[in-house]
């Protein structure tokens, strides 16, 4: 009996992740690669992670972790098809592009290239509430069109869509506002409810789906007559006829108003020894957009308070007993690896979204669109049980995120 050539046995199989420069793509690459290393033999032998990007220099940290990084031009099919050759077991289509005006075109190119190369499974990351938007000028509308393209073109393949709401780690972008003004400002009213998800829950759900054929997403059924946004898996069905569930909404277990968010943060800071409350503030979309653009530029510390005073003239800064340098200095230090995460206390620095790196113009528009959707009473943004169903555990809620990472919002308590 002839033996199987060793090169055949060891031929790598890939999980392909697109747009690795984005926060979601970057986090997924690290998480899945880490799972493959930690559980080698238990999960998949000879499996690797391949990440597509537009500039390899921005992902040198991934290459140092042994992740294969490929530079591509999303505008054309040829290069994309070339990087999808070989044993690509699953493509994670992450459309969180650096270029919002080309998102639809580039997303379709990725899906079409995957279909041409006969990739068996496509998992797409999308935006909660997108099914209610038809405006191609908004991120939600663009994600909606891409979902439709996947649904129409890959209808006979294995595909699934994971819709996500506001990511909890994006709350770090409000740090300098909290530090200098003791407020958390958003363009939403008191009655509006915001749905969130922790990036760790997103990564764990997608990782399980990518690595296991037994994951619930490849076998769960739902009623034919229900058009779901993925925002609730507890709907009552009209009939008993079922089809494969394709859309999952990854959320925490609860929704929160702006006042509830401010209170949760205040409670966490009190646990860290800070006695004053963080106040909620309803601001305009334009004010928040200006603020996020300012934060993304990594401004000098001496410019922060004056800038905040200009865009928030009605919000008076509270005098606080803080260490020299303030929160922004500490916030910045987390992104250059100077802080070491404490087990069971705060997140690993890999989860922190560096503003200069990840708070891109498109990311800002996604954040603003999430907040805009939360203001629409006709759009149901109810919590889903999908994270619990996929992972078997309770999802991380925003209050727990604040409590666990309270030291990151309180500089003098960081060692």
mmCIF file of C-alpha atoms in Angstrom:
data_model
loop_
_atom_site.group_PDB
_atom_site.id
_atom_site.type_symbol
_atom_site.label_atom_id
_atom_site.label_comp_id
_atom_site.label_asym_id
_atom_site.label_seq_id
_atom_site.Cartn_x
_atom_site.Cartn_y
_atom_site.Cartn_z
ATOM 1 C CA UNK A 1 0.000 0.000 0.000
ATOM 2 C CA UNK A 2 1.490 3.325 -1.060
ATOM 3 C CA UNK A 3 1.880 5.986 1.594
ATOM 4 C CA UNK A 4 0.347 9.450 1.331
ATOM 5 C CA UNK A 5 2.997 12.071 0.519
ATOM 6 C CA UNK A 6 3.905 14.161 3.547
ATOM 7 C CA UNK A 7 3.431 17.391 1.597
ATOM 8 C CA UNK A 8 -0.218 16.419 1.044
ATOM 9 C CA UNK A 9 -0.751 15.734 4.720
ATOM 10 C CA UNK A 10 0.798 19.011 5.836
ATOM 11 C CA UNK A 11 -0.777 21.218 3.199
ATOM 12 C CA UNK A 12 -2.229 24.199 5.093
ATOM 13 C CA UNK A 13 -5.898 25.079 5.125
ATOM 14 C CA UNK A 14 -6.944 28.673 5.591
ATOM 15 C CA UNK A 15 -9.473 30.864 7.287
ATOM 16 C CA UNK A 16 -9.496 33.968 5.082
ATOM 17 C CA UNK A 17 -10.282 37.323 6.732
ATOM 18 C CA UNK A 18 -10.772 40.463 4.652
ATOM 19 C CA UNK A 19 -10.018 44.092 5.556
ATOM 20 C CA UNK A 20 -7.537 43.223 8.272
ATOM 21 C CA UNK A 21 -6.754 46.902 8.903
ATOM 22 C CA UNK A 22 -10.160 47.424 10.505
ATOM 23 C CA UNK A 23 -10.721 46.908 14.222
ATOM 24 C CA UNK A 24 -13.066 43.964 13.664
ATOM 25 C CA UNK A 25 -10.790 42.283 11.103
ATOM 26 C CA UNK A 26 -7.666 42.791 13.202
ATOM 27 C CA UNK A 27 -9.338 41.473 16.370
ATOM 28 C CA UNK A 28 -10.707 38.415 14.568
ATOM 29 C CA UNK A 29 -7.315 37.541 13.097
ATOM 30 C CA UNK A 30 -5.621 37.609 16.500
ATOM 31 C CA UNK A 31 -8.414 35.704 18.244
ATOM 32 C CA UNK A 32 -8.723 32.887 15.691
ATOM 33 C CA UNK A 33 -4.953 32.484 15.312
ATOM 34 C CA UNK A 34 -4.622 32.312 19.093
ATOM 35 C CA UNK A 35 -7.302 29.616 19.296
ATOM 36 C CA UNK A 36 -5.525 27.546 16.659
ATOM 37 C CA UNK A 37 -2.259 27.741 18.607
ATOM 38 C CA UNK A 38 -3.786 27.089 22.034
ATOM 39 C CA UNK A 39 -5.912 24.161 20.936
ATOM 40 C CA UNK A 40 -3.757 22.649 18.222
ATOM 41 C CA UNK A 41 -4.716 19.014 17.848
ATOM 42 C CA UNK A 42 -8.055 19.584 19.531
ATOM 43 C CA UNK A 43 -9.306 21.833 16.758
ATOM 44 C CA UNK A 44 -7.695 21.846 13.341
ATOM 45 C CA UNK A 45 -4.196 20.680 12.473
ATOM 46 C CA UNK A 46 -2.399 22.594 9.737
ATOM 47 C CA UNK A 47 -5.009 25.346 9.729
ATOM 48 C CA UNK A 48 -3.818 28.917 9.305
ATOM 49 C CA UNK A 49 -5.217 32.422 9.218
ATOM 50 C CA UNK A 50 -4.724 34.522 6.078
ATOM 51 C CA UNK A 51 -5.571 38.215 6.218
ATOM 52 C CA UNK A 52 -6.159 40.481 3.240
ATOM 53 C CA UNK A 53 -5.279 44.158 3.464
ATOM 54 C CA UNK A 54 -4.318 47.155 1.353
ATOM 55 C CA UNK A 55 -1.096 48.002 3.215
ATOM 56 C CA UNK A 56 0.993 45.252 4.835
ATOM 57 C CA UNK A 57 2.989 47.796 6.822
ATOM 58 C CA UNK A 58 -0.081 48.413 8.974
ATOM 59 C CA UNK A 59 -0.289 44.742 9.952
ATOM 60 C CA UNK A 60 3.279 43.950 10.919
ATOM 61 C CA UNK A 61 2.018 43.029 14.388
ATOM 62 C CA UNK A 62 -0.076 40.249 12.840
ATOM 63 C CA UNK A 63 2.870 38.910 10.849
ATOM 64 C CA UNK A 64 4.924 38.761 14.048
ATOM 65 C CA UNK A 65 2.235 36.470 15.445
ATOM 66 C CA UNK A 66 2.660 34.101 12.496
ATOM 67 C CA UNK A 67 -0.454 35.246 10.658
ATOM 68 C CA UNK A 68 -0.184 35.277 6.864
ATOM 69 C CA UNK A 69 -0.847 38.797 5.544
ATOM 70 C CA UNK A 70 -1.493 39.455 1.856
ATOM 71 C CA UNK A 71 -1.692 42.876 0.223
ATOM 72 C CA UNK A 72 -4.471 43.151 -2.353
ATOM 73 C CA UNK A 73 -6.354 45.599 -4.524
ATOM 74 C CA UNK A 74 -10.043 45.188 -3.738
ATOM 75 C CA UNK A 75 -11.002 47.018 -6.929
ATOM 76 C CA UNK A 76 -10.213 44.122 -9.254
ATOM 77 C CA UNK A 77 -11.019 40.410 -9.411
ATOM 78 C CA UNK A 78 -7.669 39.019 -10.557
ATOM 79 C CA UNK A 79 -5.633 39.669 -7.403
ATOM 80 C CA UNK A 80 -8.492 38.640 -5.141
ATOM 81 C CA UNK A 81 -8.966 35.351 -6.967
ATOM 82 C CA UNK A 82 -5.238 34.683 -6.765
ATOM 83 C CA UNK A 83 -5.210 35.119 -2.969
ATOM 84 C CA UNK A 84 -8.210 32.833 -2.655
ATOM 85 C CA UNK A 85 -6.456 29.919 -4.324
ATOM 86 C CA UNK A 86 -5.534 26.870 -2.283
ATOM 87 C CA UNK A 87 -7.544 25.345 0.491
ATOM 88 C CA UNK A 88 -9.625 28.253 1.732
ATOM 89 C CA UNK A 89 -12.104 26.554 4.038
ATOM 90 C CA UNK A 90 -14.030 29.680 5.025
ATOM 91 C CA UNK A 91 -13.981 33.318 4.001
ATOM 92 C CA UNK A 92 -14.915 35.847 6.683
ATOM 93 C CA UNK A 93 -16.172 38.726 4.577
ATOM 94 C CA UNK A 94 -15.527 41.740 6.764
ATOM 95 C CA UNK A 95 -16.672 44.780 4.747
ATOM 96 C CA UNK A 96 -15.505 47.301 7.387
ATOM 97 C CA UNK A 97 -13.425 49.033 4.763
ATOM 98 C CA UNK A 98 -11.068 51.954 5.070
ATOM 99 C CA UNK A 99 -12.853 53.457 2.073
ATOM 100 C CA UNK A 100 -16.576 53.950 2.666
ATOM 101 C CA UNK A 101 -17.379 55.254 -0.809
ATOM 102 C CA UNK A 102 -16.121 51.982 -2.349
ATOM 103 C CA UNK A 103 -17.553 49.566 0.211
ATOM 104 C CA UNK A 104 -20.313 48.169 -1.992
ATOM 105 C CA UNK A 105 -18.113 47.673 -5.049
ATOM 106 C CA UNK A 106 -15.271 46.108 -3.071
ATOM 107 C CA UNK A 107 -17.598 43.915 -1.027
ATOM 108 C CA UNK A 108 -19.230 42.550 -4.170
ATOM 109 C CA UNK A 109 -15.798 41.875 -5.660
ATOM 110 C CA UNK A 110 -14.864 39.808 -2.603
ATOM 111 C CA UNK A 111 -18.063 37.771 -2.720
ATOM 112 C CA UNK A 112 -17.819 37.224 -6.489
ATOM 113 C CA UNK A 113 -14.171 36.160 -6.242
ATOM 114 C CA UNK A 114 -15.029 33.672 -3.489
ATOM 115 C CA UNK A 115 -17.834 32.209 -5.592
ATOM 116 C CA UNK A 116 -15.528 31.962 -8.631
ATOM 117 C CA UNK A 117 -12.947 30.083 -6.537
ATOM 118 C CA UNK A 118 -15.646 27.781 -5.155
ATOM 119 C CA UNK A 119 -15.049 28.653 -1.516
ATOM 120 C CA UNK A 120 -17.559 26.504 0.330
ATOM 121 C CA UNK A 121 -18.428 28.813 3.193
ATOM 122 C CA UNK A 122 -18.814 32.556 3.477
ATOM 123 C CA UNK A 123 -19.461 34.342 6.737
ATOM 124 C CA UNK A 124 -20.285 38.019 6.429
ATOM 125 C CA UNK A 125 -20.062 40.586 9.208
ATOM 126 C CA UNK A 126 -22.805 43.169 8.891
ATOM 127 C CA UNK A 127 -24.514 45.913 10.834
ATOM 128 C CA UNK A 128 -27.499 45.604 13.138
ATOM 129 C CA UNK A 129 -30.541 47.403 11.748
ATOM 130 C CA UNK A 130 -29.239 47.429 8.177
ATOM 131 C CA UNK A 131 -32.294 45.617 6.794
ATOM 132 C CA UNK A 132 -34.360 48.738 7.487
ATOM 133 C CA UNK A 133 -32.069 51.075 5.527
ATOM 134 C CA UNK A 134 -32.178 51.680 1.793
ATOM 135 C CA UNK A 135 -29.944 54.770 1.789
ATOM 136 C CA UNK A 136 -26.753 53.812 -0.066
ATOM 137 C CA UNK A 137 -25.024 56.851 1.428
ATOM 138 C CA UNK A 138 -25.116 55.333 4.928
ATOM 139 C CA UNK A 139 -23.116 52.360 6.245
ATOM 140 C CA UNK A 140 -26.347 50.545 7.148
ATOM 141 C CA UNK A 141 -27.677 50.922 3.604
ATOM 142 C CA UNK A 142 -24.386 49.724 2.149
ATOM 143 C CA UNK A 143 -24.326 46.641 4.362
ATOM 144 C CA UNK A 144 -27.914 45.932 3.374
ATOM 145 C CA UNK A 145 -26.982 45.901 -0.313
ATOM 146 C CA UNK A 146 -24.026 43.602 0.324
ATOM 147 C CA UNK A 147 -26.218 41.177 2.257
ATOM 148 C CA UNK A 148 -28.643 41.130 -0.664
ATOM 149 C CA UNK A 149 -25.782 40.421 -3.084
ATOM 150 C CA UNK A 150 -24.554 37.519 -0.938
ATOM 151 C CA UNK A 151 -28.073 36.151 -0.580
ATOM 152 C CA UNK A 152 -28.739 36.281 -4.330
ATOM 153 C CA UNK A 153 -25.368 35.102 -5.625
ATOM 154 C CA UNK A 154 -24.474 32.461 -3.044
ATOM 155 C CA UNK A 155 -27.972 31.129 -2.445
ATOM 156 C CA UNK A 156 -26.988 27.478 -2.825
ATOM 157 C CA UNK A 157 -23.812 27.690 -0.744
ATOM 158 C CA UNK A 158 -23.180 27.687 2.999
ATOM 159 C CA UNK A 159 -23.345 31.257 4.190
ATOM 160 C CA UNK A 160 -24.281 33.127 7.305
ATOM 161 C CA UNK A 161 -24.478 36.791 8.291
ATOM 162 C CA UNK A 162 -23.491 38.116 11.713
ATOM 163 C CA UNK A 163 -25.040 41.511 12.392
ATOM 164 C CA UNK A 164 -23.428 43.517 15.158
ATOM 165 C CA UNK A 165 -24.522 46.701 16.983
ATOM 166 C CA UNK A 166 -22.238 49.292 18.631
ATOM 167 C CA UNK A 167 -19.064 47.618 19.877
ATOM 168 C CA UNK A 168 -18.482 48.208 23.587
ATOM 169 C CA UNK A 169 -14.760 48.830 23.129
ATOM 170 C CA UNK A 170 -15.634 51.918 21.056
ATOM 171 C CA UNK A 171 -16.575 53.566 24.358
ATOM 172 C CA UNK A 172 -12.852 54.203 24.823
ATOM 173 C CA UNK A 173 -13.186 56.876 22.138
ATOM 174 C CA UNK A 174 -15.202 58.936 24.648
ATOM 175 C CA UNK A 175 -12.344 58.880 27.176
ATOM 176 C CA UNK A 176 -11.052 62.411 26.779
ATOM 177 C CA UNK A 177 -14.611 63.771 26.941
ATOM 178 C CA UNK A 178 -15.172 61.897 30.180
ATOM 179 C CA UNK A 179 -11.836 63.003 31.608
ATOM 180 C CA UNK A 180 -12.082 66.683 30.743
ATOM 181 C CA UNK A 181 -15.820 67.294 31.012
ATOM 182 C CA UNK A 182 -17.071 64.474 33.252
ATOM 183 C CA UNK A 183 -19.765 63.814 30.678
ATOM 184 C CA UNK A 184 -20.557 61.212 28.049
ATOM 185 C CA UNK A 185 -22.242 62.861 25.096
ATOM 186 C CA UNK A 186 -24.204 61.197 22.317
ATOM 187 C CA UNK A 187 -26.765 62.442 19.761
ATOM 188 C CA UNK A 188 -29.603 60.393 21.257
ATOM 189 C CA UNK A 189 -32.578 61.301 23.434
ATOM 190 C CA UNK A 190 -33.308 60.021 26.921
ATOM 191 C CA UNK A 191 -35.901 57.558 25.647
ATOM 192 C CA UNK A 192 -33.600 56.041 23.004
ATOM 193 C CA UNK A 193 -32.138 52.623 23.750
ATOM 194 C CA UNK A 194 -28.670 51.610 22.578
ATOM 195 C CA UNK A 195 -27.760 47.980 21.875
ATOM 196 C CA UNK A 196 -24.110 46.937 22.256
ATOM 197 C CA UNK A 197 -21.850 43.911 21.937
ATOM 198 C CA UNK A 198 -18.405 43.112 23.257
ATOM 199 C CA UNK A 199 -15.762 42.422 20.619
ATOM 200 C CA UNK A 200 -14.801 39.246 22.488
ATOM 201 C CA UNK A 201 -18.304 37.848 22.016
ATOM 202 C CA UNK A 202 -18.166 38.719 18.313
ATOM 203 C CA UNK A 203 -14.825 36.981 17.893
ATOM 204 C CA UNK A 204 -15.832 33.872 19.834
ATOM 205 C CA UNK A 205 -19.055 33.385 17.855
ATOM 206 C CA UNK A 206 -17.364 33.818 14.491
ATOM 207 C CA UNK A 207 -14.401 31.685 15.518
ATOM 208 C CA UNK A 208 -16.657 28.799 16.510
ATOM 209 C CA UNK A 209 -18.505 29.029 13.207
ATOM 210 C CA UNK A 210 -15.222 29.149 11.263
ATOM 211 C CA UNK A 211 -13.628 26.163 12.978
ATOM 212 C CA UNK A 212 -16.502 23.798 13.613
ATOM 213 C CA UNK A 213 -19.014 22.236 11.248
ATOM 214 C CA UNK A 214 -21.015 21.349 14.350
ATOM 215 C CA UNK A 215 -21.493 25.001 15.289
ATOM 216 C CA UNK A 216 -25.174 25.823 15.659
ATOM 217 C CA UNK A 217 -25.060 28.374 12.822
ATOM 218 C CA UNK A 218 -24.645 25.604 10.251
ATOM 219 C CA UNK A 219 -27.688 23.715 11.410
ATOM 220 C CA UNK A 220 -30.166 25.947 13.234
ATOM 221 C CA UNK A 221 -33.562 26.439 11.614
ATOM 222 C CA UNK A 222 -36.109 29.229 11.731
ATOM 223 C CA UNK A 223 -39.604 29.855 10.405
ATOM 224 C CA UNK A 224 -40.007 30.689 6.721
ATOM 225 C CA UNK A 225 -42.593 33.375 7.328
ATOM 226 C CA UNK A 226 -40.489 35.542 9.656
ATOM 227 C CA UNK A 227 -38.167 38.156 8.202
ATOM 228 C CA UNK A 228 -35.680 38.621 11.022
ATOM 229 C CA UNK A 229 -33.091 41.321 11.598
ATOM 230 C CA UNK A 230 -31.289 38.881 13.833
ATOM 231 C CA UNK A 231 -32.206 41.118 16.747
ATOM 232 C CA UNK A 232 -34.456 38.594 18.443
ATOM 233 C CA UNK A 233 -34.447 34.835 18.419
ATOM 234 C CA UNK A 234 -37.528 34.467 20.586
ATOM 235 C CA UNK A 235 -40.179 35.440 18.032
ATOM 236 C CA UNK A 236 -43.360 33.384 17.868
ATOM 237 C CA UNK A 237 -43.736 31.734 14.501
ATOM 238 C CA UNK A 238 -46.925 31.650 12.484
ATOM 239 C CA UNK A 239 -46.342 28.211 10.986
ATOM 240 C CA UNK A 240 -44.143 25.234 11.684
ATOM 241 C CA UNK A 241 -42.393 25.207 8.298
ATOM 242 C CA UNK A 242 -38.700 25.874 8.795
ATOM 243 C CA UNK A 243 -35.632 26.815 6.776
ATOM 244 C CA UNK A 244 -31.980 27.259 7.679
ATOM 245 C CA UNK A 245 -31.398 30.330 9.818
ATOM 246 C CA UNK A 246 -28.943 32.564 7.975
ATOM 247 C CA UNK A 247 -28.837 35.805 9.984
ATOM 248 C CA UNK A 248 -27.619 36.137 13.560
ATOM 249 C CA UNK A 249 -27.687 39.217 15.748
ATOM 250 C CA UNK A 250 -24.755 39.312 18.160
ATOM 251 C CA UNK A 251 -25.747 41.478 21.127
ATOM 252 C CA UNK A 252 -25.469 41.697 24.881
ATOM 253 C CA UNK A 253 -28.511 40.755 26.925
ATOM 254 C CA UNK A 254 -29.768 44.295 27.549
ATOM 255 C CA UNK A 255 -30.267 47.688 25.969
ATOM 256 C CA UNK A 256 -29.424 50.936 27.751
ATOM 257 C CA UNK A 257 -30.391 54.589 27.598
ATOM 258 C CA UNK A 258 -27.724 57.288 27.693
ATOM 259 C CA UNK A 259 -28.527 57.903 31.375
ATOM 260 C CA UNK A 260 -28.104 54.195 32.126
ATOM 261 C CA UNK A 261 -24.749 54.169 30.301
ATOM 262 C CA UNK A 262 -23.526 57.184 32.299
ATOM 263 C CA UNK A 263 -24.702 55.582 35.547
ATOM 264 C CA UNK A 264 -22.971 52.288 34.748
ATOM 265 C CA UNK A 265 -19.726 54.146 34.086
ATOM 266 C CA UNK A 266 -20.131 56.206 37.267
ATOM 267 C CA UNK A 267 -20.651 53.038 39.307
ATOM 268 C CA UNK A 268 -17.496 51.528 37.829
ATOM 269 C CA UNK A 269 -15.457 54.677 38.561
ATOM 270 C CA UNK A 270 -16.708 54.778 42.140
ATOM 271 C CA UNK A 271 -15.405 51.249 42.532
ATOM 272 C CA UNK A 272 -12.045 52.657 41.417
ATOM 273 C CA UNK A 273 -12.198 55.377 44.065
ATOM 274 C CA UNK A 274 -13.723 58.271 42.136
ATOM 275 C CA UNK A 275 -16.599 59.954 43.955
ATOM 276 C CA UNK A 276 -18.148 62.241 41.322
ATOM 277 C CA UNK A 277 -20.652 61.107 38.701
ATOM 278 C CA UNK A 278 -20.279 61.104 34.932
ATOM 279 C CA UNK A 279 -23.242 62.991 33.504
ATOM 280 C CA UNK A 280 -25.162 62.102 30.318
ATOM 281 C CA UNK A 281 -25.335 64.837 27.673
ATOM 282 C CA UNK A 282 -27.422 64.941 24.506
ATOM 283 C CA UNK A 283 -25.286 66.541 21.815
ATOM 284 C CA UNK A 284 -25.668 66.955 18.054
ATOM 285 C CA UNK A 285 -24.435 64.537 15.431
ATOM 286 C CA UNK A 286 -22.114 67.269 14.160
ATOM 287 C CA UNK A 287 -20.600 67.773 17.598
ATOM 288 C CA UNK A 288 -19.863 64.088 18.044
ATOM 289 C CA UNK A 289 -18.473 63.782 14.524
ATOM 290 C CA UNK A 290 -16.114 66.710 15.151
ATOM 291 C CA UNK A 291 -15.055 65.197 18.457
ATOM 292 C CA UNK A 292 -14.338 61.736 16.983
ATOM 293 C CA UNK A 293 -12.349 63.229 14.118
ATOM 294 C CA UNK A 294 -10.330 65.204 16.659
ATOM 295 C CA UNK A 295 -9.653 62.078 18.772
ATOM 296 C CA UNK A 296 -8.609 60.090 15.689
ATOM 297 C CA UNK A 297 -5.773 62.539 15.085
ATOM 298 C CA UNK A 298 -4.202 61.744 18.480
ATOM 299 C CA UNK A 299 -4.100 65.393 19.585
ATOM 300 C CA UNK A 300 -1.556 66.857 21.981
ATOM 301 C CA UNK A 301 -2.785 66.910 25.563
ATOM 302 C CA UNK A 302 -2.682 70.695 25.871
ATOM 303 C CA UNK A 303 -5.150 71.017 22.977
ATOM 304 C CA UNK A 304 -7.818 68.662 24.276
ATOM 305 C CA UNK A 305 -9.560 70.854 26.838
ATOM 306 C CA UNK A 306 -9.619 73.932 24.607
ATOM 307 C CA UNK A 307 -11.059 71.907 21.737
ATOM 308 C CA UNK A 308 -13.754 70.398 23.932
ATOM 309 C CA UNK A 309 -14.662 73.862 25.196
ATOM 310 C CA UNK A 310 -15.138 75.058 21.618
ATOM 311 C CA UNK A 311 -17.400 72.224 20.464
ATOM 312 C CA UNK A 312 -19.186 71.831 23.822
ATOM 313 C CA UNK A 313 -19.539 75.463 25.014
ATOM 314 C CA UNK A 314 -22.544 74.617 27.192
ATOM 315 C CA UNK A 315 -20.773 71.864 29.104
ATOM 316 C CA UNK A 316 -18.597 73.156 31.927
ATOM 317 C CA UNK A 317 -15.580 71.105 32.867
ATOM 318 C CA UNK A 318 -15.676 69.688 36.385
ATOM 319 C CA UNK A 319 -12.604 70.153 38.520
ATOM 320 C CA UNK A 320 -11.209 66.751 39.357
ATOM 321 C CA UNK A 321 -8.236 65.558 41.307
ATOM 322 C CA UNK A 322 -6.417 63.735 38.548
ATOM 323 C CA UNK A 323 -2.823 62.888 37.881
ATOM 324 C CA UNK A 324 -0.728 64.960 35.486
ATOM 325 C CA UNK A 325 -1.324 64.002 31.876
ATOM 326 C CA UNK A 326 -4.940 62.993 32.376
ATOM 327 C CA UNK A 327 -6.842 60.144 30.871
ATOM 328 C CA UNK A 328 -5.802 60.718 27.278
ATOM 329 C CA UNK A 329 -2.168 60.119 28.214
ATOM 330 C CA UNK A 330 -3.070 56.849 29.895
ATOM 331 C CA UNK A 331 -5.437 55.916 27.057
ATOM 332 C CA UNK A 332 -2.627 56.454 24.557
ATOM 333 C CA UNK A 333 -0.186 54.363 26.586
ATOM 334 C CA UNK A 334 -2.465 51.338 26.321
ATOM 335 C CA UNK A 335 -2.019 51.302 22.551
ATOM 336 C CA UNK A 336 1.763 51.192 22.590
ATOM 337 C CA UNK A 337 1.913 48.133 24.787
ATOM 338 C CA UNK A 338 3.153 49.790 27.998
ATOM 339 C CA UNK A 339 0.326 48.367 30.075
ATOM 340 C CA UNK A 340 -0.012 44.715 30.979
ATOM 341 C CA UNK A 341 -3.503 43.331 31.375
ATOM 342 C CA UNK A 342 -4.330 41.792 34.744
ATOM 343 C CA UNK A 343 -6.062 38.384 34.636
ATOM 344 C CA UNK A 344 -9.791 38.534 35.401
ATOM 345 C CA UNK A 345 -9.556 42.290 35.818
ATOM 346 C CA UNK A 346 -9.229 44.202 32.580
ATOM 347 C CA UNK A 347 -9.045 43.451 28.896
ATOM 348 C CA UNK A 348 -5.827 42.517 27.190
ATOM 349 C CA UNK A 349 -4.341 45.500 25.290
ATOM 350 C CA UNK A 350 -5.027 43.645 22.033
ATOM 351 C CA UNK A 351 -8.697 44.577 22.470
ATOM 352 C CA UNK A 352 -8.091 48.335 22.735
ATOM 353 C CA UNK A 353 -9.015 50.221 19.529
ATOM 354 C CA UNK A 354 -6.230 52.747 18.981
ATOM 355 C CA UNK A 355 -7.895 55.931 17.647
ATOM 356 C CA UNK A 356 -5.182 56.842 15.102
ATOM 357 C CA UNK A 357 -5.244 53.310 13.773
ATOM 358 C CA UNK A 358 -8.870 52.210 13.930
ATOM 359 C CA UNK A 359 -11.008 55.343 14.234
ATOM 360 C CA UNK A 360 -11.113 55.816 10.471
ATOM 361 C CA UNK A 361 -13.617 58.062 8.662
ATOM 362 C CA UNK A 362 -15.725 54.990 7.907
ATOM 363 C CA UNK A 363 -15.593 53.793 11.522
ATOM 364 C CA UNK A 364 -16.831 57.232 12.593
ATOM 365 C CA UNK A 365 -19.734 56.981 10.156
ATOM 366 C CA UNK A 366 -20.591 53.497 11.461
ATOM 367 C CA UNK A 367 -20.699 54.816 15.046
ATOM 368 C CA UNK A 368 -22.898 57.744 14.005
ATOM 369 C CA UNK A 369 -25.178 55.403 12.062
ATOM 370 C CA UNK A 370 -25.568 53.080 15.061
ATOM 371 C CA UNK A 371 -26.674 56.058 17.149
ATOM 372 C CA UNK A 372 -28.987 57.263 14.391
ATOM 373 C CA UNK A 373 -30.629 53.823 14.193
ATOM 374 C CA UNK A 374 -31.179 53.850 17.953
ATOM 375 C CA UNK A 375 -33.255 57.011 17.496
ATOM 376 C CA UNK A 376 -35.663 55.271 15.109
ATOM 377 C CA UNK A 377 -38.568 53.777 17.114
ATOM 378 C CA UNK A 378 -39.766 51.783 14.097
ATOM 379 C CA UNK A 379 -36.513 49.783 14.008
ATOM 380 C CA UNK A 380 -36.585 46.901 16.525
ATOM 381 C CA UNK A 381 -33.194 46.634 18.230
ATOM 382 C CA UNK A 382 -34.087 44.049 20.840
ATOM 383 C CA UNK A 383 -31.416 41.914 22.506
ATOM 384 C CA UNK A 384 -30.804 38.531 20.942
ATOM 385 C CA UNK A 385 -30.005 35.175 22.525
ATOM 386 C CA UNK A 386 -27.703 34.308 19.608
ATOM 387 C CA UNK A 387 -24.417 34.849 21.488
ATOM 388 C CA UNK A 388 -25.637 32.595 24.272
ATOM 389 C CA UNK A 389 -26.910 29.995 21.770
ATOM 390 C CA UNK A 390 -23.589 29.877 19.905
ATOM 391 C CA UNK A 391 -21.114 30.093 22.795
ATOM 392 C CA UNK A 392 -23.159 28.480 25.566
ATOM 393 C CA UNK A 393 -22.507 31.380 27.943
ATOM 394 C CA UNK A 394 -23.973 34.743 28.842
ATOM 395 C CA UNK A 395 -22.732 37.630 26.666
ATOM 396 C CA UNK A 396 -20.767 40.461 28.263
ATOM 397 C CA UNK A 397 -22.958 43.468 29.023
ATOM 398 C CA UNK A 398 -21.843 47.109 28.959
ATOM 399 C CA UNK A 399 -21.992 47.509 32.751
ATOM 400 C CA UNK A 400 -19.641 44.543 33.179
ATOM 401 C CA UNK A 401 -17.322 45.960 30.529
ATOM 402 C CA UNK A 402 -17.095 49.274 32.406
ATOM 403 C CA UNK A 403 -16.591 47.566 35.757
ATOM 404 C CA UNK A 404 -13.910 45.217 34.487
ATOM 405 C CA UNK A 405 -12.020 48.002 32.708
ATOM 406 C CA UNK A 406 -12.636 50.792 35.244
ATOM 407 C CA UNK A 407 -8.910 51.354 35.689
ATOM 408 C CA UNK A 408 -8.639 52.368 32.065
ATOM 409 C CA UNK A 409 -11.007 55.266 32.746
ATOM 410 C CA UNK A 410 -9.243 56.299 35.966
ATOM 411 C CA UNK A 411 -5.536 57.068 35.269
ATOM 412 C CA UNK A 412 -4.198 57.480 38.795
ATOM 413 C CA UNK A 413 -5.292 53.935 39.637
ATOM 414 C CA UNK A 414 -3.371 52.323 36.770
ATOM 415 C CA UNK A 415 -0.099 50.756 37.825
#
